[in-house]
Amino acid sequence: MYQRALVIGSIASVSFGNGFILGQVASLVQSLRRREEGIQLTDGQISIIAGSLMIFNILGMALAAVVSDKVGRKWSFTIFSVPMMANYIVAYFAWDMPSLMLSRLLAGIATGALFALKLCVTSEYVGPKTRAMFLNMISTLAPSIGSAAAHALGIVFHWRTVVLFGILTTISGIILPFFWEESPHWLASKGKFEECEQAFRKLHGSTPNTEAELSLLLTVEKSKLEKAKKTNSMGTLKKLMIACKKKYFWDLMLLGVFISAFIASAGKLAFSTLAVTIIQEMTGSRDNIFGFTMVVDICVILGAAASCLLIKKLSMRSMLFTTGIIGIIVLVSLSACLYFKTNSVYFQWANVSLLSFYFFIVKSGPYPILEALLGEIYPIELKVHFFFFSGIILMSSLALTVLLLQVMVGAMGYHGLFLTNASIMGLSLSYIWLRLPETKGRTLQEIEIYFKTKNFHEIDAVLSNEQVKALI
């Protein structure tokens, strides 16, 4: 139990750091647009600096897939926390476009890798009953607090001072994994079954429920290992080639496309990186910018905290679709208010209140649920590789929301942008409703079997059916 608390605590601190780096960009962008310190960059170059992080995230995910497959989960966290530290050092001394882009490259590799790892690893280290809650904490609450802290510090302090605070957020990610047990699921996928049993019991103890979960894990992974030996597909590349020929692979990829479309269009990244700019342009005021930003950030944190409580009471499907529909309605209402805007200070606060309520809603349901699903739905032995493929779509979508934000706002205004986003969210939610099962309380093996067979089979029935067993 101590081991599990140590792992979750260190992943949460890394997740806080990922949110912090996104929030820190907001103060950097504001400074660059004001041409402070004599740094002369065009608006296009500034947009590239703001949005390039997501493009470099793809490289980080690719490296995470290779590294975590070879050396395991625990050491991967230490390895990819090092470029995060290097990013802050380079950023602190950056004075031109090349040095700023170098810091973005280092940060992109680190955050991309750690984003994939934190979702995959959290799902592997916790049990099915608490997995959804812990994934919510890791994917939503911790980065929301990190982003809000960076926004607040960025308004009060110079962005280079904020960078120094960022260095402190990386230390735990480098040091604490030395004290982890390796992921039992990764050990089982590599055929290290004795080590898997030892690590699993250190993480979860030994009760009838945990022993049953361990037995299921070992049974499924031994079956896959036996099948891999028979088909001469022990290597990761061969497994990927076989998976690409299966219908379930493309079903998961298409589901990933719609999950990515919802996450990108909901505006989380755009607000995290350009919060001050967005609120200033929406309200047309610079006088209350600190108050406006803090109100939205506090609602984001409250929404993330609420998600951890709601997931204990509700099913994941109920929570996702109820809050998702409410979020779309609020976003359409905000679009209408911005279309009929006035210069009244009360109207400014009304818009900020709607924006705050919107982020409270999407942070309390859609974001944590959808990001948790990305850590649950992919097969264990190829989890990070699957995540890399879907991550290309996700990170490209997120990058475009930042790179094209000013172009789209100039063409259609914020009211048009929000209405377009709401339409994409509605379409994505409709597809997810058709394809997504209820995963709460299910083990990773049961979820894997569902997406491969379209049914939550009894494991004995699955392993006795050679046609179904071949899919696993």
Coordinates of C-alpha atoms in Angstrom, one line a residue:
M1 CA 0.0 0.0 0.0
Y2 CA 2.9 2.3 0.8
Q3 CA 4.4 1.6 -2.6
R4 CA 1.1 2.5 -4.4
A5 CA 0.9 5.8 -2.4
L6 CA 4.5 6.6 -3.4
V7 CA 3.9 5.9 -7.1
I8 CA 0.6 7.9 -7.2
G9 CA 2.2 10.8 -5.3
S10 CA 5.2 11.0 -7.6
I11 CA 3.0 10.8 -10.7
A12 CA 0.8 13.5 -9.3
S13 CA 3.8 15.8 -8.9
V14 CA 4.9 15.1 -12.4
S15 CA 1.4 15.8 -13.7
F16 CA 1.4 19.1 -11.7
G17 CA 4.6 19.9 -13.5
N18 CA 3.0 19.2 -16.9
G19 CA 0.2 21.6 -16.1
F20 CA 2.7 24.2 -14.8
I21 CA 4.7 24.2 -18.1
L22 CA 1.5 24.8 -20.1
G23 CA 0.4 27.6 -17.8
Q24 CA 3.9 29.1 -17.8
V25 CA 3.6 29.7 -21.6
A26 CA 0.8 32.2 -21.0
S27 CA 3.2 34.7 -19.3
L28 CA 5.9 34.0 -21.9
V29 CA 3.5 34.8 -24.8
Q30 CA 2.3 38.0 -23.1
S31 CA 5.9 39.2 -22.6
L32 CA 6.9 38.4 -26.2
R33 CA 3.8 40.2 -27.6
R34 CA 4.8 43.3 -25.6
R35 CA 8.3 43.1 -27.1
E36 CA 9.8 43.1 -23.6
E37 CA 13.5 42.7 -23.0
G38 CA 14.1 43.7 -26.7
I39 CA 13.1 40.3 -28.0
Q40 CA 11.7 41.1 -31.4
L41 CA 9.5 38.3 -32.8
T42 CA 6.6 38.3 -35.2
D43 CA 3.1 37.2 -34.2
G44 CA 3.6 34.1 -36.4
Q45 CA 6.8 33.2 -34.5
I46 CA 5.1 33.7 -31.2
S47 CA 2.2 31.4 -32.2
I48 CA 4.7 28.8 -33.3
I49 CA 6.4 29.0 -29.8
A50 CA 3.0 28.6 -28.1
G51 CA 1.8 25.8 -30.3
S52 CA 5.0 23.8 -31.1
L53 CA 5.0 22.1 -27.7
M54 CA 2.2 19.8 -28.9
I55 CA 4.0 18.9 -32.1
F56 CA 7.1 18.0 -30.1
N57 CA 4.9 16.0 -27.8
I58 CA 4.5 13.4 -30.6
L59 CA 8.2 12.8 -30.6
G60 CA 8.1 12.4 -26.9
M61 CA 5.3 9.8 -27.1
A62 CA 7.3 7.9 -29.8
L63 CA 10.3 7.8 -27.5
A64 CA 8.2 6.8 -24.5
A65 CA 6.8 3.9 -26.5
V66 CA 10.3 2.6 -27.2
V67 CA 11.9 3.4 -23.9
S68 CA 9.1 2.1 -21.6
D69 CA 8.9 -1.1 -23.6
K70 CA 12.6 -1.7 -23.2
V71 CA 13.4 -0.5 -19.6
G72 CA 10.0 -0.5 -17.9
R73 CA 7.7 2.1 -16.5
K74 CA 9.6 3.3 -13.4
W75 CA 12.9 4.2 -15.1
S76 CA 11.0 5.9 -18.0
F77 CA 9.7 8.5 -15.6
T78 CA 13.2 9.4 -14.4
I79 CA 14.6 9.4 -18.0
F80 CA 12.0 11.8 -19.3
S81 CA 12.0 14.1 -16.3
V82 CA 15.6 15.1 -17.2
P83 CA 14.7 16.9 -20.5
M84 CA 12.0 18.8 -18.5
M85 CA 14.7 20.1 -16.2
A86 CA 16.9 21.0 -19.1
N87 CA 14.0 22.9 -20.8
Y88 CA 13.7 25.2 -17.8
I89 CA 17.4 25.9 -17.7
V90 CA 17.5 26.7 -21.5
A91 CA 14.3 28.8 -21.2
Y92 CA 15.8 30.9 -18.4
F93 CA 18.8 31.9 -20.6
A94 CA 16.8 32.2 -23.9
W95 CA 16.9 35.5 -25.7
D96 CA 16.0 34.6 -29.3
M97 CA 13.9 32.3 -31.5
P98 CA 16.4 29.4 -31.7
S99 CA 17.0 29.2 -28.0
L100 CA 13.2 29.5 -27.2
M101 CA 12.5 26.7 -29.7
L102 CA 15.2 24.5 -28.2
S103 CA 13.4 24.9 -24.8
R104 CA 10.1 24.0 -26.6
L105 CA 11.7 20.9 -28.1
L106 CA 13.0 19.7 -24.7
A107 CA 9.7 20.5 -23.0
G108 CA 7.7 18.8 -25.8
I109 CA 9.7 15.6 -25.6
A110 CA 9.3 15.5 -21.8
T111 CA 5.6 16.4 -21.5
G112 CA 4.6 14.2 -24.4
A113 CA 6.4 11.2 -22.9
L114 CA 5.2 11.9 -19.4
F115 CA 1.6 12.5 -20.5
A116 CA 1.5 9.1 -22.1
L117 CA 3.3 7.4 -19.2
K118 CA 1.2 9.0 -16.5
L119 CA -2.1 7.7 -18.0
C120 CA -0.8 4.3 -18.9
V121 CA 1.2 3.7 -15.7
T122 CA -1.6 5.0 -13.3
S123 CA -4.0 2.5 -14.8
E124 CA -1.5 -0.3 -14.3
Y125 CA -0.6 0.5 -10.7
V126 CA -4.1 0.9 -9.1
G127 CA -7.0 -1.5 -8.8
P128 CA -10.2 -1.5 -10.8
K129 CA -12.4 0.0 -8.0
T130 CA -10.2 3.1 -7.5
R131 CA -8.6 3.4 -11.0
A132 CA -11.1 6.0 -12.3
M133 CA -10.7 8.2 -9.3
F134 CA -6.9 8.1 -9.4
L135 CA -6.8 8.7 -13.1
N136 CA -9.0 11.8 -12.5
M137 CA -6.6 13.1 -9.9
I138 CA -3.6 12.5 -12.2
S139 CA -5.0 13.6 -15.5
T140 CA -7.2 16.5 -14.4
L141 CA -6.8 17.8 -10.8
A142 CA -3.0 17.9 -10.5
P143 CA -2.3 19.6 -13.9
S144 CA -5.2 22.1 -13.3
I145 CA -3.6 23.1 -10.0
G146 CA -0.2 23.4 -11.8
S147 CA -1.6 25.5 -14.6
A148 CA -3.4 27.8 -12.2
A149 CA -0.3 28.2 -10.1
A150 CA 1.7 29.2 -13.3
H151 CA -1.0 31.6 -14.4
A152 CA -1.0 33.4 -11.0
L153 CA 2.8 33.5 -10.8
G154 CA 3.0 34.7 -14.4
I155 CA 0.7 37.7 -13.7
V156 CA 2.6 38.6 -10.5
F157 CA 6.2 37.8 -11.6
H158 CA 8.3 38.0 -14.8
W159 CA 8.2 34.9 -16.9
R160 CA 11.9 34.1 -16.2
T161 CA 11.2 34.0 -12.5
V162 CA 8.3 31.6 -13.1
V163 CA 10.8 29.4 -14.9
L164 CA 12.8 29.1 -11.7
F165 CA 9.7 27.9 -9.9
G166 CA 9.2 25.3 -12.7
I167 CA 12.6 23.7 -11.9
L168 CA 11.3 22.7 -8.5
T169 CA 8.4 20.8 -10.0
T170 CA 10.8 18.4 -11.9
I171 CA 12.9 17.1 -8.9
S172 CA 10.4 14.5 -7.7
G173 CA 10.0 13.0 -11.2
I174 CA 13.7 12.4 -11.3
I175 CA 14.3 11.1 -7.8
L176 CA 11.2 9.2 -6.6
P177 CA 10.9 6.5 -9.3
F178 CA 14.1 5.0 -7.8
F179 CA 12.0 3.8 -4.9
W180 CA 9.1 2.3 -7.0
E181 CA 8.3 -1.3 -7.7
E182 CA 8.1 -2.0 -11.4
S183 CA 4.6 -2.2 -13.0
P184 CA 3.3 -5.8 -12.5
H185 CA 1.4 -5.5 -15.9
W186 CA 4.6 -4.6 -17.7
L187 CA 6.5 -7.5 -16.0
A188 CA 3.7 -9.9 -16.9
S189 CA 3.7 -8.7 -20.6
K190 CA 7.5 -9.5 -20.7
G191 CA 7.0 -13.0 -19.2
K192 CA 8.5 -12.2 -15.8
F193 CA 5.7 -13.8 -13.9
E194 CA 7.4 -14.4 -10.6
E195 CA 8.6 -10.8 -10.4
C196 CA 5.0 -9.7 -11.4
E197 CA 3.5 -11.6 -8.5
Q198 CA 6.0 -10.1 -6.0
A199 CA 5.4 -6.5 -7.3
F200 CA 1.6 -6.9 -7.5
R201 CA 1.4 -8.1 -3.8
K202 CA 3.6 -5.2 -2.6
L203 CA 1.3 -2.8 -4.4
H204 CA -2.1 -4.3 -3.6
G205 CA -1.6 -6.6 -0.7
S206 CA -3.0 -10.1 -0.6
T207 CA -6.8 -10.4 -0.3
P208 CA -9.2 -12.7 -2.1
N209 CA -10.1 -9.8 -4.5
T210 CA -6.5 -8.9 -5.3
E211 CA -5.5 -12.5 -5.7
A212 CA -8.3 -13.0 -8.2
E213 CA -7.2 -9.9 -10.1
L214 CA -3.6 -11.2 -10.1
S215 CA -4.7 -14.6 -11.3
L216 CA -6.7 -13.0 -14.2
L217 CA -3.6 -10.9 -15.1
L218 CA -1.3 -13.9 -15.2
T219 CA -3.8 -16.2 -17.0
V220 CA -4.3 -13.7 -19.9
E221 CA -0.7 -12.7 -20.2
K222 CA 0.5 -16.3 -20.2
S223 CA -2.1 -17.1 -22.9
K224 CA -0.8 -14.2 -25.0
L225 CA 2.8 -15.3 -24.5
E226 CA 2.0 -18.9 -25.5
K227 CA 0.2 -17.6 -28.6
A228 CA 3.1 -15.3 -29.5
K229 CA 5.6 -18.2 -29.3
K230 CA 3.4 -20.4 -31.5
T231 CA 3.1 -17.6 -34.1
N232 CA 6.7 -16.5 -33.8
S233 CA 5.6 -12.9 -32.9
M234 CA 7.5 -12.3 -29.7
G235 CA 9.0 -9.0 -30.9
T236 CA 7.1 -5.7 -30.4
L237 CA 7.3 -4.8 -34.1
K238 CA 5.8 -8.1 -35.1
K239 CA 3.0 -7.7 -32.5
L240 CA 2.2 -4.3 -33.9
M241 CA 2.1 -5.6 -37.5
I242 CA -0.3 -8.3 -36.4
A243 CA -2.5 -5.8 -34.4
C244 CA -2.7 -3.5 -37.4
K245 CA -4.4 -6.3 -39.3
K246 CA -7.1 -6.7 -36.7
K247 CA -10.4 -4.9 -36.8
Y248 CA -10.2 -4.0 -33.1
F249 CA -7.1 -1.9 -33.8
W250 CA -8.9 0.4 -36.2
D251 CA -12.0 0.5 -34.0
L252 CA -9.8 1.7 -31.1
M253 CA -8.0 4.2 -33.4
L254 CA -11.3 5.7 -34.6
L255 CA -12.6 5.9 -31.1
G256 CA -9.3 7.7 -30.3
V257 CA -10.0 10.2 -33.1
F258 CA -13.3 11.3 -31.7
I259 CA -11.9 11.4 -28.1
S260 CA -9.1 13.6 -29.4
A261 CA -11.5 15.8 -31.3
F262 CA -13.6 16.4 -28.2
I263 CA -10.6 17.1 -26.0
A264 CA -9.1 19.6 -28.6
S265 CA -12.3 21.4 -29.4
A266 CA -13.2 21.7 -25.7
G267 CA -10.4 24.3 -25.4
K268 CA -8.4 23.1 -22.4
L269 CA -5.0 23.5 -24.0
A270 CA -5.8 26.8 -25.7
F271 CA -6.9 28.3 -22.4
S272 CA -4.0 26.8 -20.4
T273 CA -1.4 28.3 -22.7
L274 CA -3.1 31.6 -23.7
A275 CA -5.4 32.2 -20.7
V276 CA -4.4 35.9 -20.2
T277 CA -4.7 36.7 -23.9
I278 CA -8.1 35.0 -24.4
I279 CA -9.7 36.6 -21.3
Q280 CA -8.3 40.0 -22.2
E281 CA -9.7 39.8 -25.8
M282 CA -13.0 38.4 -24.7
T283 CA -13.6 41.1 -22.1
G284 CA -11.8 43.9 -23.8
S285 CA -10.3 44.9 -20.4
R286 CA -6.8 44.7 -18.9
D287 CA -7.9 46.2 -15.6
N288 CA -9.4 43.1 -14.0
I289 CA -7.3 40.5 -15.8
F290 CA -5.9 39.0 -12.6
G291 CA -9.3 38.6 -11.1
F292 CA -10.9 37.2 -14.3
T293 CA -8.1 34.7 -14.7
M294 CA -8.2 33.5 -11.1
V295 CA -12.0 33.1 -11.2
V296 CA -11.7 30.8 -14.2
D297 CA -8.7 28.9 -12.8
I298 CA -10.4 28.3 -9.5
C299 CA -13.5 26.9 -11.3
V300 CA -11.2 24.7 -13.3
I301 CA -9.7 23.3 -10.1
L302 CA -13.1 22.9 -8.4
G303 CA -14.4 21.1 -11.4
A304 CA -11.4 18.7 -11.3
A305 CA -11.9 18.1 -7.6
A306 CA -15.6 17.5 -8.2
S307 CA -14.8 14.8 -10.8
C308 CA -12.9 12.8 -8.1
L309 CA -16.1 12.8 -5.9
L310 CA -18.6 12.3 -8.8
I311 CA -16.8 9.2 -10.1
K312 CA -17.4 7.4 -6.8
K313 CA -21.1 7.9 -7.1
L314 CA -21.8 7.7 -10.9
S315 CA -21.0 5.4 -13.7
M316 CA -18.4 6.7 -16.2
R317 CA -21.0 6.8 -19.0
S318 CA -23.6 8.8 -17.0
M319 CA -20.9 11.2 -15.8
L320 CA -19.5 11.7 -19.3
F321 CA -22.6 12.3 -21.3
T322 CA -24.5 14.3 -18.7
T323 CA -21.7 16.8 -18.1
G324 CA -20.7 16.7 -21.8
I325 CA -24.2 17.8 -22.9
I326 CA -24.4 20.5 -20.2
G327 CA -20.9 21.8 -21.3
I328 CA -22.0 22.1 -24.9
I329 CA -25.2 24.0 -23.9
V330 CA -23.1 26.4 -21.8
L331 CA -20.6 27.0 -24.6
V332 CA -23.4 27.8 -27.0
S333 CA -24.8 30.2 -24.5
L334 CA -21.4 31.9 -24.1
S335 CA -21.2 32.2 -27.9
A336 CA -24.6 34.0 -28.0
C337 CA -23.5 36.4 -25.2
L338 CA -20.3 37.3 -27.0
Y339 CA -22.3 37.8 -30.3
F340 CA -24.6 40.4 -28.5
K341 CA -21.8 41.8 -26.3
T342 CA -21.7 45.2 -24.7
N343 CA -18.9 47.2 -23.0
S344 CA -20.6 47.0 -19.6
V345 CA -18.3 45.7 -16.8
Y346 CA -21.3 43.6 -15.6
F347 CA -21.4 42.0 -19.1
Q348 CA -17.7 41.3 -18.9
W349 CA -18.2 39.5 -15.6
A350 CA -21.2 37.6 -17.1
N351 CA -19.0 36.3 -19.9
V352 CA -16.2 35.3 -17.5
S353 CA -18.8 33.6 -15.2
L354 CA -20.1 31.6 -18.2
L355 CA -16.5 30.6 -19.2
S356 CA -15.8 29.6 -15.6
F357 CA -18.9 27.5 -15.4
Y358 CA -18.1 25.9 -18.7
F359 CA -14.6 24.8 -17.6
F360 CA -16.1 23.7 -14.2
I361 CA -18.4 21.4 -16.1
V362 CA -15.9 20.0 -18.7
K363 CA -13.3 19.5 -16.0
S364 CA -15.8 17.6 -13.7
G365 CA -16.8 15.1 -16.4
P366 CA -15.6 14.9 -20.0
Y367 CA -11.9 15.7 -19.6
P368 CA -11.1 13.3 -16.8
I369 CA -13.3 10.5 -18.2
L370 CA -11.9 10.7 -21.7
E371 CA -8.3 11.0 -20.6
A372 CA -8.9 8.1 -18.2
L373 CA -10.2 6.0 -21.1
L374 CA -6.9 6.6 -23.0
G375 CA -5.2 4.9 -20.2
E376 CA -7.6 2.0 -20.1
I377 CA -8.7 0.9 -23.6
Y378 CA -5.4 -0.2 -25.1
P379 CA -3.9 -3.8 -24.7
I380 CA -1.2 -3.9 -22.1
E381 CA 1.7 -5.3 -24.1
L382 CA 1.3 -2.5 -26.8
K383 CA -0.4 0.2 -24.6
V384 CA 2.2 3.0 -25.1
H385 CA 2.6 2.1 -28.8
F386 CA -1.2 2.4 -29.3
F387 CA -1.1 5.6 -27.3
F388 CA 1.5 7.0 -29.6
F389 CA -0.7 6.4 -32.7
S390 CA -3.7 8.0 -31.1
G391 CA -1.4 10.7 -29.6
I392 CA -0.4 11.8 -33.1
I393 CA -4.0 12.7 -33.7
L394 CA -4.5 14.2 -30.2
M395 CA -1.4 16.4 -30.2
S396 CA -1.8 17.5 -33.8
S397 CA -5.4 18.6 -32.9
L398 CA -4.3 20.4 -29.8
A399 CA -1.4 22.1 -31.6
L400 CA -3.8 23.4 -34.3
T401 CA -6.1 24.9 -31.6
V402 CA -3.2 27.0 -30.4
L403 CA -1.5 27.8 -33.8
L404 CA -4.8 28.7 -35.5
L405 CA -6.5 30.4 -32.6
Q406 CA -5.8 34.0 -33.6
V407 CA -6.6 33.2 -37.3
M408 CA -10.0 31.7 -36.4
V409 CA -10.8 34.5 -33.9
G410 CA -10.0 37.0 -36.6
A411 CA -12.2 35.3 -39.1
M412 CA -15.2 34.4 -37.0
G413 CA -14.7 36.0 -33.6
Y414 CA -14.8 34.2 -30.3
H415 CA -18.6 33.6 -30.7
G416 CA -18.1 31.8 -34.0
L417 CA -15.1 29.9 -32.6
F418 CA -17.1 28.6 -29.5
L419 CA -20.1 27.7 -31.7
T420 CA -17.8 25.7 -34.0
N421 CA -16.2 24.0 -31.0
A422 CA -19.6 23.1 -29.6
S423 CA -20.6 21.5 -32.9
I424 CA -17.4 19.3 -33.0
M425 CA -17.9 18.3 -29.3
G426 CA -21.5 17.3 -30.0
L427 CA -20.5 15.1 -33.0
S428 CA -17.7 13.5 -31.1
L429 CA -19.9 12.8 -28.1
S430 CA -22.5 11.1 -30.3
Y431 CA -19.9 8.6 -31.7
I432 CA -18.4 7.9 -28.3
W433 CA -22.0 7.2 -26.9
L434 CA -22.4 4.5 -29.6
R435 CA -19.0 2.8 -29.1
L436 CA -18.1 3.2 -25.4
P437 CA -18.9 0.5 -22.8
E438 CA -19.1 1.1 -19.1
T439 CA -15.5 0.4 -17.8
K440 CA -15.9 1.4 -14.2
G441 CA -14.9 -1.5 -11.9
R442 CA -13.6 -3.6 -14.8
T443 CA -10.0 -4.9 -14.8
L444 CA -7.7 -3.9 -17.6
Q445 CA -7.9 -7.5 -18.9
E446 CA -11.7 -7.4 -19.0
I447 CA -11.6 -4.1 -20.9
E448 CA -9.1 -5.5 -23.3
I449 CA -11.2 -8.6 -23.9
Y450 CA -14.3 -6.3 -24.6
F451 CA -12.7 -4.2 -27.3
K452 CA -11.3 -7.4 -29.0
T453 CA -14.5 -9.4 -28.8
K454 CA -17.3 -6.8 -28.2
N455 CA -18.4 -8.6 -25.0
F456 CA -17.3 -8.9 -21.4
H457 CA -16.8 -12.7 -21.6
E458 CA -16.0 -14.8 -18.6
I459 CA -12.3 -15.4 -18.9
D460 CA -12.6 -19.2 -18.8
A461 CA -15.0 -19.1 -21.8
V462 CA -12.6 -16.8 -23.7
L463 CA -9.5 -19.0 -23.1
S464 CA -11.4 -22.2 -24.1
N465 CA -12.5 -20.7 -27.4
E466 CA -9.6 -20.8 -29.8
Q467 CA -11.2 -18.3 -32.3
V468 CA -11.7 -15.7 -29.6
K469 CA -8.4 -16.6 -27.9
A470 CA -6.5 -15.8 -31.1
L471 CA -7.7 -12.1 -30.8
I472 CA -6.2 -11.9 -27.3

